[in-house]
PDB file of C-alpha atoms and ligand atoms in Angstrom:
ATOM      1  CA  MET A   1      12.945  51.408  45.490  1.00  0.00           C
ATOM      2  CA  ARG A   2      13.766  53.422  42.889  1.00  0.00           C
ATOM      3  CA  ALA A   3      12.919  57.452  42.785  1.00  0.00           C
ATOM      4  CA  ALA A   4      13.694  60.288  40.748  1.00  0.00           C
ATOM      5  CA  ARG A   5      15.190  62.816  42.361  1.00  0.00           C
ATOM      6  CA  CYS A   6      15.637  66.696  42.552  1.00  0.00           C
ATOM      7  CA  THR A   7      18.508  67.387  44.729  1.00  0.00           C
ATOM      8  CA  GLU A   8      18.648  71.135  43.731  1.00  0.00           C
ATOM      9  CA  TYR A   9      16.280  73.443  41.581  1.00  0.00           C
ATOM     10  CA  GLY A  10      17.374  73.845  37.736  1.00  0.00           C
ATOM     11  CA  PRO A  11      16.319  72.083  34.270  1.00  0.00           C
ATOM     12  CA  PRO A  12      15.182  68.459  34.156  1.00  0.00           C
ATOM     13  CA  GLY A  13      18.002  67.322  32.949  1.00  0.00           C
ATOM     14  CA  GLY A  14      19.361  67.869  36.536  1.00  0.00           C
ATOM     15  CA  LEU A  15      17.391  64.808  38.180  1.00  0.00           C
ATOM     16  CA  THR A  16      18.937  61.673  39.345  1.00  0.00           C
ATOM     17  CA  VAL A  17      17.803  58.333  39.783  1.00  0.00           C
ATOM     18  CA  ALA A  18      18.586  57.629  43.595  1.00  0.00           C
ATOM     19  CA  GLU A  19      17.613  54.225  45.600  1.00  0.00           C
ATOM     20  CA  LEU A  20      15.551  55.071  48.511  1.00  0.00           C
ATOM     21  CA  ASP A  21      13.797  53.401  51.673  1.00  0.00           C
ATOM     22  CA  ASP A  22      10.629  51.471  50.898  1.00  0.00           C
ATOM     23  CA  LEU A  23       7.482  53.682  51.562  1.00  0.00           C
ATOM     24  CA  ARG A  24       4.654  53.073  54.326  1.00  0.00           C
ATOM     25  CA  PRO A  25       1.543  54.132  53.987  1.00  0.00           C
ATOM     26  CA  GLY A  26      -0.378  55.943  57.434  1.00  0.00           C
ATOM     27  CA  PRO A  27      -3.415  56.208  58.449  1.00  0.00           C
ATOM     28  CA  GLY A  28      -5.577  57.091  55.664  1.00  0.00           C
ATOM     29  CA  GLU A  29      -3.136  56.512  52.943  1.00  0.00           C
ATOM     30  CA  VAL A  30      -2.749  53.713  50.459  1.00  0.00           C
ATOM     31  CA  LEU A  31       0.856  52.726  49.564  1.00  0.00           C
ATOM     32  CA  VAL A  32       0.553  52.411  45.219  1.00  0.00           C
ATOM     33  CA  ARG A  33       3.274  50.514  42.988  1.00  0.00           C
ATOM     34  CA  VAL A  34       3.685  53.114  40.299  1.00  0.00           C
ATOM     35  CA  HIS A  35       3.377  51.544  36.563  1.00  0.00           C
ATOM     36  CA  ALA A  36       3.369  54.695  34.386  1.00  0.00           C
ATOM     37  CA  ALA A  37       4.048  58.221  35.385  1.00  0.00           C
ATOM     38  CA  ALA A  38       2.880  61.099  32.718  1.00  0.00           C
ATOM     39  CA  VAL A  39       5.507  63.967  32.782  1.00  0.00           C
ATOM     40  CA  ASN A  40       3.533  67.282  32.802  1.00  0.00           C
ATOM     41  CA  PHE A  41       4.333  71.083  32.173  1.00  0.00           C
ATOM     42  CA  PRO A  42       4.296  72.148  35.720  1.00  0.00           C
ATOM     43  CA  ASP A  43       6.432  69.269  36.929  1.00  0.00           C
ATOM     44  CA  VAL A  44       9.056  71.163  35.009  1.00  0.00           C
ATOM     45  CA  LEU A  45       8.205  73.755  36.808  1.00  0.00           C
ATOM     46  CA  ILE A  46       8.290  72.678  39.824  1.00  0.00           C
ATOM     47  CA  VAL A  47      12.117  71.352  39.449  1.00  0.00           C
ATOM     48  CA  ALA A  48      12.721  74.536  38.219  1.00  0.00           C
ATOM     49  CA  ASN A  49      11.194  76.632  41.488  1.00  0.00           C
ATOM     50  CA  ARG A  50       9.039  78.491  39.937  1.00  0.00           C
ATOM     51  CA  TYR A  51       5.632  76.528  40.478  1.00  0.00           C
ATOM     52  CA  GLN A  52       3.053  78.517  42.326  1.00  0.00           C
ATOM     53  CA  VAL A  53       3.808  75.964  45.786  1.00  0.00           C
ATOM     54  CA  PRO A  54       7.222  74.935  45.833  1.00  0.00           C
ATOM     55  CA  ALA A  55       8.627  71.989  47.108  1.00  0.00           C
ATOM     56  CA  PRO A  56      12.192  72.285  48.788  1.00  0.00           C
ATOM     57  CA  PRO A  57      14.847  69.648  47.820  1.00  0.00           C
ATOM     58  CA  PRO A  58      15.118  67.572  47.916  1.00  0.00           C
ATOM     59  CA  PHE A  59      12.561  65.641  46.593  1.00  0.00           C
ATOM     60  CA  THR A  60      11.224  63.086  44.412  1.00  0.00           C
ATOM     61  CA  PRO A  61       9.007  65.091  41.052  1.00  0.00           C
ATOM     62  CA  GLY A  62       5.990  63.636  39.291  1.00  0.00           C
ATOM     63  CA  SER A  63       2.468  64.785  39.570  1.00  0.00           C
ATOM     64  CA  GLU A  64       0.612  62.278  37.954  1.00  0.00           C
ATOM     65  CA  PHE A  65       0.629  58.481  37.677  1.00  0.00           C
ATOM     66  CA  ALA A  66      -1.121  54.924  37.373  1.00  0.00           C
ATOM     67  CA  GLY A  67      -0.543  51.507  39.491  1.00  0.00           C
ATOM     68  CA  VAL A  68      -1.530  48.967  41.419  1.00  0.00           C
ATOM     69  CA  VAL A  69      -2.568  49.027  45.234  1.00  0.00           C
ATOM     70  CA  ALA A  70       0.008  47.344  47.414  1.00  0.00           C
ATOM     71  CA  ALA A  71      -0.757  48.091  50.896  1.00  0.00           C
ATOM     72  CA  LEU A  72      -3.393  50.149  52.850  1.00  0.00           C
ATOM     73  CA  GLY A  73      -2.805  52.545  55.627  1.00  0.00           C
ATOM     74  CA  ALA A  74      -4.950  52.354  59.003  1.00  0.00           C
ATOM     75  CA  GLY A  75      -8.382  52.952  58.826  1.00  0.00           C
ATOM     76  CA  VAL A  76      -8.372  52.549  55.138  1.00  0.00           C
ATOM     77  CA  THR A  77     -10.681  49.500  54.046  1.00  0.00           C
ATOM     78  CA  GLY A  78     -10.388  49.817  50.220  1.00  0.00           C
ATOM     79  CA  PRO A  79      -9.499  49.620  47.293  1.00  0.00           C
ATOM     80  CA  PRO A  80      -8.360  45.927  47.508  1.00  0.00           C
ATOM     81  CA  VAL A  81      -4.866  45.810  47.341  1.00  0.00           C
ATOM     82  CA  GLY A  82      -4.167  44.359  43.632  1.00  0.00           C
ATOM     83  CA  SER A  83      -6.605  46.727  42.156  1.00  0.00           C
ATOM     84  CA  PRO A  84      -5.497  49.065  39.765  1.00  0.00           C
ATOM     85  CA  VAL A  85      -5.652  53.072  40.197  1.00  0.00           C
ATOM     86  CA  ALA A  86      -4.371  56.602  39.236  1.00  0.00           C
ATOM     87  CA  GLY A  87      -4.024  59.732  41.114  1.00  0.00           C
ATOM     88  CA  ALA A  88      -2.519  62.997  41.173  1.00  0.00           C
ATOM     89  CA  VAL A  89      -0.129  64.696  43.839  1.00  0.00           C
ATOM     90  CA  LEU A  90       2.116  67.673  44.130  1.00  0.00           C
ATOM     91  CA  THR A  91       5.146  65.485  44.190  1.00  0.00           C
ATOM     92  CA  GLY A  92       6.538  61.868  44.091  1.00  0.00           C
ATOM     93  CA  ALA A  93       5.061  60.103  41.179  1.00  0.00           C
ATOM     94  CA  PHE A  94       8.588  59.734  39.480  1.00  0.00           C
ATOM     95  CA  ALA A  95       9.433  56.136  41.561  1.00  0.00           C
ATOM     96  CA  GLU A  96       9.075  52.975  41.785  1.00  0.00           C
ATOM     97  CA  GLN A  97       5.764  53.350  44.871  1.00  0.00           C
ATOM     98  CA  VAL A  98       4.054  56.575  46.334  1.00  0.00           C
ATOM     99  CA  VAL A  99       1.980  57.211  49.321  1.00  0.00           C
ATOM    100  CA  VAL A 100      -1.344  58.899  49.005  1.00  0.00           C
ATOM    101  CA  PRO A 101      -4.282  59.840  50.329  1.00  0.00           C
ATOM    102  CA  VAL A 102      -6.777  57.374  49.986  1.00  0.00           C
ATOM    103  CA  ALA A 103      -9.496  59.835  48.625  1.00  0.00           C
ATOM    104  CA  SER A 104      -7.190  61.121  46.138  1.00  0.00           C
ATOM    105  CA  LEU A 105      -7.477  57.873  44.101  1.00  0.00           C
ATOM    106  CA  ARG A 106      -9.850  56.786  41.584  1.00  0.00           C
ATOM    107  CA  GLN A 107     -10.321  53.660  39.800  1.00  0.00           C
ATOM    108  CA  VAL A 108      -9.090  52.849  36.423  1.00  0.00           C
ATOM    109  CA  PRO A 109     -11.912  51.369  33.972  1.00  0.00           C
ATOM    110  CA  ASP A 110     -11.589  48.380  32.146  1.00  0.00           C
ATOM    111  CA  GLY A 111      -9.917  48.408  28.943  1.00  0.00           C
ATOM    112  CA  LEU A 112      -7.871  51.547  29.904  1.00  0.00           C
ATOM    113  CA  ASP A 113      -3.671  50.614  30.431  1.00  0.00           C
ATOM    114  CA  MET A 114      -1.671  52.262  32.480  1.00  0.00           C
ATOM    115  CA  VAL A 115      -0.061  54.685  30.358  1.00  0.00           C
ATOM    116  CA  HIS A 116      -3.283  55.798  29.227  1.00  0.00           C
ATOM    117  CA  ALA A 117      -4.376  56.397  32.608  1.00  0.00           C
ATOM    118  CA  ALA A 118      -1.540  57.804  34.362  1.00  0.00           C
ATOM    119  CA  ALA A 119      -1.669  60.592  31.313  1.00  0.00           C
ATOM    120  CA  PHE A 120      -5.692  61.727  31.563  1.00  0.00           C
ATOM    121  CA  HIS A 121      -6.139  63.232  34.570  1.00  0.00           C
ATOM    122  CA  VAL A 122      -4.357  66.819  34.765  1.00  0.00           C
ATOM    123  CA  THR A 123      -4.783  66.962  30.652  1.00  0.00           C
ATOM    124  CA  TYR A 124      -8.163  66.517  30.598  1.00  0.00           C
ATOM    125  CA  ALA A 125      -9.188  67.500  33.680  1.00  0.00           C
ATOM    126  CA  THR A 126      -8.000  70.878  32.827  1.00  0.00           C
ATOM    127  CA  ALA A 127      -9.378  70.914  29.548  1.00  0.00           C
ATOM    128  CA  TYR A 128     -12.839  69.535  30.873  1.00  0.00           C
ATOM    129  CA  HIS A 129     -12.612  72.702  33.331  1.00  0.00           C
ATOM    130  CA  SER A 130     -11.885  75.050  30.973  1.00  0.00           C
ATOM    131  CA  LEU A 131     -14.005  74.012  28.596  1.00  0.00           C
ATOM    132  CA  VAL A 132     -17.541  73.616  30.305  1.00  0.00           C
ATOM    133  CA  THR A 133     -17.236  74.638  34.111  1.00  0.00           C
ATOM    134  CA  VAL A 134     -15.402  77.827  33.652  1.00  0.00           C
ATOM    135  CA  GLY A 135     -15.991  78.525  29.676  1.00  0.00           C
ATOM    136  CA  ARG A 136     -19.496  77.036  29.247  1.00  0.00           C
ATOM    137  CA  GLY A 137     -19.135  75.999  25.620  1.00  0.00           C
ATOM    138  CA  THR A 138     -21.625  74.198  24.093  1.00  0.00           C
ATOM    139  CA  ALA A 139     -22.267  71.989  20.886  1.00  0.00           C
ATOM    140  CA  GLY A 140     -22.607  74.414  17.892  1.00  0.00           C
ATOM    141  CA  GLU A 141     -19.984  76.842  19.050  1.00  0.00           C
ATOM    142  CA  TRP A 142     -16.484  77.444  18.145  1.00  0.00           C
ATOM    143  CA  ALA A 143     -13.864  76.694  20.327  1.00  0.00           C
ATOM    144  CA  ALA A 144     -10.545  78.344  19.246  1.00  0.00           C
ATOM    145  CA  VAL A 145      -7.329  76.384  21.042  1.00  0.00           C
ATOM    146  CA  LEU A 146      -4.047  77.608  21.378  1.00  0.00           C
ATOM    147  CA  GLY A 147      -1.259  74.830  21.714  1.00  0.00           C
ATOM    148  CA  ALA A 148      -3.448  72.292  20.093  1.00  0.00           C
ATOM    149  CA  ALA A 149      -1.032  69.442  20.087  1.00  0.00           C
ATOM    150  CA  GLY A 150       0.603  70.026  23.777  1.00  0.00           C
ATOM    151  CA  GLY A 151      -0.864  68.422  26.700  1.00  0.00           C
ATOM    152  CA  VAL A 152      -3.692  70.868  27.527  1.00  0.00           C
ATOM    153  CA  GLY A 153      -4.405  72.034  24.237  1.00  0.00           C
ATOM    154  CA  SER A 154      -4.886  68.298  22.746  1.00  0.00           C
ATOM    155  CA  ALA A 155      -7.024  67.460  25.101  1.00  0.00           C
ATOM    156  CA  ALA A 156      -8.999  70.491  24.654  1.00  0.00           C
ATOM    157  CA  VAL A 157      -9.430  69.785  20.849  1.00  0.00           C
ATOM    158  CA  ASP A 158     -10.153  65.922  21.992  1.00  0.00           C
ATOM    159  CA  VAL A 159     -13.193  67.128  24.397  1.00  0.00           C
ATOM    160  CA  ALA A 160     -14.521  70.048  22.645  1.00  0.00           C
ATOM    161  CA  THR A 161     -15.107  68.039  19.611  1.00  0.00           C
ATOM    162  CA  ARG A 162     -16.323  65.461  21.521  1.00  0.00           C
ATOM    163  CA  LEU A 163     -19.308  67.609  22.778  1.00  0.00           C
ATOM    164  CA  GLY A 164     -20.337  69.181  19.270  1.00  0.00           C
ATOM    165  CA  MET A 165     -18.410  72.143  19.363  1.00  0.00           C
ATOM    166  CA  ARG A 166     -16.438  73.275  16.018  1.00  0.00           C
ATOM    167  CA  VAL A 167     -12.709  73.511  16.888  1.00  0.00           C
ATOM    168  CA  VAL A 168     -10.312  75.905  15.354  1.00  0.00           C
ATOM    169  CA  ALA A 169      -6.698  74.168  16.371  1.00  0.00           C
ATOM    170  CA  ALA A 170      -3.922  77.091  16.802  1.00  0.00           C
ATOM    171  CA  ALA A 171      -0.446  75.724  16.955  1.00  0.00           C
ATOM    172  CA  SER A 172       3.182  76.721  15.465  1.00  0.00           C
ATOM    173  CA  SER A 173       3.686  74.041  12.712  1.00  0.00           C
ATOM    174  CA  GLU A 174       1.933  71.837  10.054  1.00  0.00           C
ATOM    175  CA  GLU A 175       2.688  69.076  12.127  1.00  0.00           C
ATOM    176  CA  ARG A 176       1.096  70.142  15.241  1.00  0.00           C
ATOM    177  CA  LEU A 177      -2.125  71.209  13.362  1.00  0.00           C
ATOM    178  CA  THR A 178      -2.054  67.561  11.693  1.00  0.00           C
ATOM    179  CA  VAL A 179      -2.153  65.812  15.039  1.00  0.00           C
ATOM    180  CA  ALA A 180      -4.785  68.432  16.283  1.00  0.00           C
ATOM    181  CA  ARG A 181      -7.115  67.734  12.898  1.00  0.00           C
ATOM    182  CA  LYS A 182      -6.758  63.884  13.985  1.00  0.00           C
ATOM    183  CA  LEU A 183      -8.467  64.949  17.271  1.00  0.00           C
ATOM    184  CA  GLY A 184     -11.172  66.492  15.488  1.00  0.00           C
ATOM    185  CA  ALA A 185     -10.065  69.845  15.070  1.00  0.00           C
ATOM    186  CA  ALA A 186     -12.477  71.057  11.948  1.00  0.00           C
ATOM    187  CA  ALA A 187      -9.316  74.030  10.854  1.00  0.00           C
ATOM    188  CA  GLY A 188      -6.183  74.761  11.812  1.00  0.00           C
ATOM    189  CA  VAL A 189      -4.071  78.260  12.294  1.00  0.00           C
ATOM    190  CA  ASP A 190      -0.339  78.384  12.676  1.00  0.00           C
ATOM    191  CA  TYR A 191      -0.141  81.597  14.435  1.00  0.00           C
ATOM    192  CA  VAL A 192       3.635  81.762  13.656  1.00  0.00           C
ATOM    193  CA  ARG A 193       2.798  82.289   9.672  1.00  0.00           C
ATOM    194  CA  GLU A 194      -0.621  83.370   9.685  1.00  0.00           C
ATOM    195  CA  ASP A 195      -2.661  86.258  11.557  1.00  0.00           C
ATOM    196  CA  LEU A 196      -4.458  84.331  14.082  1.00  0.00           C
ATOM    197  CA  LYS A 197      -7.260  87.128  14.826  1.00  0.00           C
ATOM    198  CA  LEU A 198      -7.949  87.531  10.921  1.00  0.00           C
ATOM    199  CA  ARG A 199      -7.890  83.633  10.398  1.00  0.00           C
ATOM    200  CA  LEU A 200     -10.311  83.083  13.177  1.00  0.00           C
ATOM    201  CA  ARG A 201     -12.652  85.759  11.864  1.00  0.00           C
ATOM    202  CA  GLU A 202     -12.199  84.475   8.580  1.00  0.00           C
ATOM    203  CA  LEU A 203     -13.344  80.979   9.893  1.00  0.00           C
ATOM    204  CA  THR A 204     -16.469  81.644  11.902  1.00  0.00           C
ATOM    205  CA  SER A 205     -18.374  84.071   8.950  1.00  0.00           C
ATOM    206  CA  GLY A 206     -16.604  87.277  10.296  1.00  0.00           C
ATOM    207  CA  GLU A 207     -18.172  86.671  13.848  1.00  0.00           C
ATOM    208  CA  GLY A 208     -15.227  85.412  15.461  1.00  0.00           C
ATOM    209  CA  ALA A 209     -15.075  82.687  17.977  1.00  0.00           C
ATOM    210  CA  HIS A 210     -17.345  82.078  21.257  1.00  0.00           C
ATOM    211  CA  LEU A 211     -14.339  80.681  23.035  1.00  0.00           C
ATOM    212  CA  VAL A 212     -11.445  80.478  23.557  1.00  0.00           C
ATOM    213  CA  ILE A 213      -9.278  78.296  25.877  1.00  0.00           C
ATOM    214  CA  ASP A 214      -5.580  79.491  26.232  1.00  0.00           C
ATOM    215  CA  PRO A 215      -2.746  77.106  27.880  1.00  0.00           C
ATOM    216  CA  VAL A 216       0.140  79.182  25.588  1.00  0.00           C
ATOM    217  CA  GLY A 217      -0.139  83.096  26.788  1.00  0.00           C
ATOM    218  CA  GLY A 218       2.431  85.377  25.018  1.00  0.00           C
ATOM    219  CA  ARG A 219       1.620  87.243  22.147  1.00  0.00           C
ATOM    220  CA  HIS A 220      -0.649  84.568  20.865  1.00  0.00           C
ATOM    221  CA  ALA A 221      -2.864  85.358  23.735  1.00  0.00           C
ATOM    222  CA  GLU A 222      -3.943  89.199  22.556  1.00  0.00           C
ATOM    223  CA  ALA A 223      -4.193  87.954  18.824  1.00  0.00           C
ATOM    224  CA  ALA A 224      -6.560  85.409  20.058  1.00  0.00           C
ATOM    225  CA  LEU A 225      -8.881  87.631  22.080  1.00  0.00           C
ATOM    226  CA  ARG A 226      -9.309  90.169  19.127  1.00  0.00           C
ATOM    227  CA  GLY A 227     -10.537  87.195  17.023  1.00  0.00           C
ATOM    228  CA  LEU A 228     -13.246  86.550  19.802  1.00  0.00           C
ATOM    229  CA  ARG A 229     -16.709  87.429  18.918  1.00  0.00           C
ATOM    230  CA  ARG A 230     -18.531  89.925  21.174  1.00  0.00           C
ATOM    231  CA  GLY A 231     -20.284  88.088  24.189  1.00  0.00           C
ATOM    232  CA  GLY A 232     -17.692  85.453  23.578  1.00  0.00           C
ATOM    233  CA  ARG A 233     -15.125  83.523  26.359  1.00  0.00           C
ATOM    234  CA  PHE A 234     -11.698  83.856  26.872  1.00  0.00           C
ATOM    235  CA  VAL A 235     -10.028  80.951  29.540  1.00  0.00           C
ATOM    236  CA  THR A 236      -6.971  81.675  30.172  1.00  0.00           C
ATOM    237  CA  VAL A 237      -4.835  78.261  31.353  1.00  0.00           C
ATOM    238  CA  GLY A 238      -1.206  78.762  31.478  1.00  0.00           C
ATOM    239  CA  TYR A 239       1.737  80.729  29.841  1.00  0.00           C
ATOM    240  CA  ALA A 240       3.584  77.927  28.116  1.00  0.00           C
ATOM    241  CA  ASP A 241       4.804  80.562  26.472  1.00  0.00           C
ATOM    242  CA  GLY A 242       7.128  82.047  29.767  1.00  0.00           C
ATOM    243  CA  GLU A 243       5.647  85.376  28.777  1.00  0.00           C
ATOM    244  CA  ILE A 244       2.329  86.135  30.884  1.00  0.00           C
ATOM    245  CA  PRO A 245       0.095  88.345  28.211  1.00  0.00           C
ATOM    246  CA  ARG A 246      -0.487  92.032  29.208  1.00  0.00           C
ATOM    247  CA  ILE A 247      -3.879  92.886  27.911  1.00  0.00           C
ATOM    248  CA  PRO A 248      -5.392  96.276  27.040  1.00  0.00           C
ATOM    249  CA  LEU A 249      -8.524  96.437  29.420  1.00  0.00           C
ATOM    250  CA  ASN A 250     -10.580  98.138  26.072  1.00  0.00           C
ATOM    251  CA  LEU A 251     -10.367  95.065  24.041  1.00  0.00           C
ATOM    252  CA  VAL A 252     -12.339  93.227  26.949  1.00  0.00           C
ATOM    253  CA  LEU A 253     -14.904  96.417  27.222  1.00  0.00           C
ATOM    254  CA  LEU A 254     -15.171  95.704  23.436  1.00  0.00           C
ATOM    255  CA  LYS A 255     -15.988  91.857  23.559  1.00  0.00           C
TER     256      LYS A 255
HETATM  257  N1  LIG B 301      -4.792  76.105  35.033  1.00  0.00           N
HETATM  258  C1  LIG B 301      -4.597  74.951  35.361  1.00  0.00           C
HETATM  259  O1  LIG B 301      -5.121  73.765  35.744  1.00  0.00           O
HETATM  260  C2  LIG B 301      -3.321  73.752  34.193  1.00  0.00           C
HETATM  261  C3  LIG B 301      -3.807  72.804  34.104  1.00  0.00           C
HETATM  262  C4  LIG B 301      -2.331  72.089  33.539  1.00  0.00           C
HETATM  263  C5  LIG B 301      -1.204  72.976  33.126  1.00  0.00           C
HETATM  264  N2  LIG B 301      -1.729  74.239  33.426  1.00  0.00           N
HETATM  265  C6  LIG B 301      -0.741  75.148  32.262  1.00  0.00           C
HETATM  266  O2  LIG B 301      -0.719  75.260  31.214  1.00  0.00           O
HETATM  267  C7  LIG B 301       0.430  75.152  29.988  1.00  0.00           C
HETATM  268  C8  LIG B 301       0.318  74.173  29.581  1.00  0.00           C
HETATM  269  O3  LIG B 301       0.267  73.187  29.826  1.00  0.00           O
HETATM  270  P1  LIG B 301       0.919  71.637  28.888  1.00  0.00           P
HETATM  271  O4  LIG B 301       1.262  70.197  29.569  1.00  0.00           O
HETATM  272  O5  LIG B 301      -0.277  72.083  27.438  1.00  0.00           O
HETATM  273  O6  LIG B 301       2.049  72.233  27.886  1.00  0.00           O
HETATM  274  P2  LIG B 301       2.940  71.345  26.663  1.00  0.00           P
HETATM  275  O7  LIG B 301       2.009  70.036  26.867  1.00  0.00           O
HETATM  276  O8  LIG B 301       4.647  71.572  26.975  1.00  0.00           O
HETATM  277  O9  LIG B 301       2.260  71.971  25.666  1.00  0.00           O
HETATM  278  C9  LIG B 301       2.598  73.598  25.712  1.00  0.00           C
HETATM  279  C10 LIG B 301       2.418  74.446  24.325  1.00  0.00           C
HETATM  280  O10 LIG B 301       2.388  75.574  24.190  1.00  0.00           O
HETATM  281  C11 LIG B 301       3.294  75.943  23.335  1.00  0.00           C
HETATM  282  N3  LIG B 301       4.454  76.892  23.090  1.00  0.00           N
HETATM  283  C12 LIG B 301       4.786  78.066  22.993  1.00  0.00           C
HETATM  284  N4  LIG B 301       5.722  78.709  23.603  1.00  0.00           N
HETATM  285  C13 LIG B 301       6.331  77.856  24.735  1.00  0.00           C
HETATM  286  C14 LIG B 301       7.543  77.365  25.318  1.00  0.00           C
HETATM  287  N5  LIG B 301       8.313  78.353  25.345  1.00  0.00           N
HETATM  288  N6  LIG B 301       7.913  76.114  26.034  1.00  0.00           N
HETATM  289  C15 LIG B 301       6.499  75.049  25.454  1.00  0.00           C
HETATM  290  N7  LIG B 301       5.724  75.222  24.759  1.00  0.00           N
HETATM  291  C16 LIG B 301       5.727  76.422  24.112  1.00  0.00           C
HETATM  292  C17 LIG B 301       3.717  74.989  22.255  1.00  0.00           C
HETATM  293  O11 LIG B 301       2.488  74.609  21.032  1.00  0.00           O
HETATM  294  P3  LIG B 301       3.081  75.850  20.021  1.00  0.00           P
HETATM  295  O12 LIG B 301       4.418  75.395  19.628  1.00  0.00           O
HETATM  296  O13 LIG B 301       2.147  74.961  18.718  1.00  0.00           O
HETATM  297  O14 LIG B 301       2.439  76.803  20.044  1.00  0.00           O
HETATM  298  C18 LIG B 301       2.992  73.505  22.899  1.00  0.00           C
HETATM  299  O15 LIG B 301       2.409  72.745  22.729  1.00  0.00           O
HETATM  300  C19 LIG B 301       1.722  75.453  30.902  1.00  0.00           C
HETATM  301  O16 LIG B 301       1.713  76.575  31.103  1.00  0.00           O
HETATM  302  C20 LIG B 301       0.658  74.584  32.707  1.00  0.00           C
HETATM  303  O17 LIG B 301       1.620  75.131  33.663  1.00  0.00           O
HETATM  304  C21 LIG B 301      -2.589  74.941  33.887  1.00  0.00           C
END
């Protein structure tokens, strides 16, 4: 089978494509013939050795895929060979075949194509977890989503809107804000050219947002925290900016 390979840590451009032996599922595992794989921000961190869980080279990167079941390992009774499945792994998805524990697979629902099935789990599960489990967002509340046209951000705009929240999308260009508006954002803030704290307050009748979802970090995090209302919730999801923000703790006390 063909697979992308990381033979030494670095930027994604250093990956190569190699011909490898076909995979075989072990006990409790399933062999999946990969039809589509999604590229997520953590894939870039893993090949650069900047992720919290290291993967020693050489390895096949790729953490999210959809495909069809090709073979079952010992002790596995389903899903049946030929059925459409999707799953997430730390590495291994950027290949024609991947082997995963059966428990990590889920069925692809009727009507969902392989490309969308492959790209759903990491961004949408992260967005849902951030908004609902951690952020306790409810209908009618104002949610500010940073990096609103990115993977996690755009999923958060979509999920928050479907939960009945009013979304302020924050992003670095009008083009990106248009993407977020199409997903349901009620308002947009260009946080490069506008003051995020002031705009969040203006858009929420002076009160500030109930909830901030922040997959970006950097300088925008503190501005968003300042644009949060008292008793609001701030969910830090990731640091795509590259800088992990250092927040004055009195701001947290004030909120
Ligand atoms: N906690 C978790 O479970 C979890 C799960 C998935 C992802 N994450 C993390 O969440 C973060 C975002 O992931 P993602 O999939 O949404 O990434 P993405 O699709 O690349 O989007 C990141 C957004 O961040 C903004 N950004 C600002 N500075 C950037 C820079 N220097 N490089 C790239 N983007 C920059 C961009 O928006 P603007 O240009 O509009 O500012 C971009 O749209 C990553 O740090 C990722 O590791 C965490």
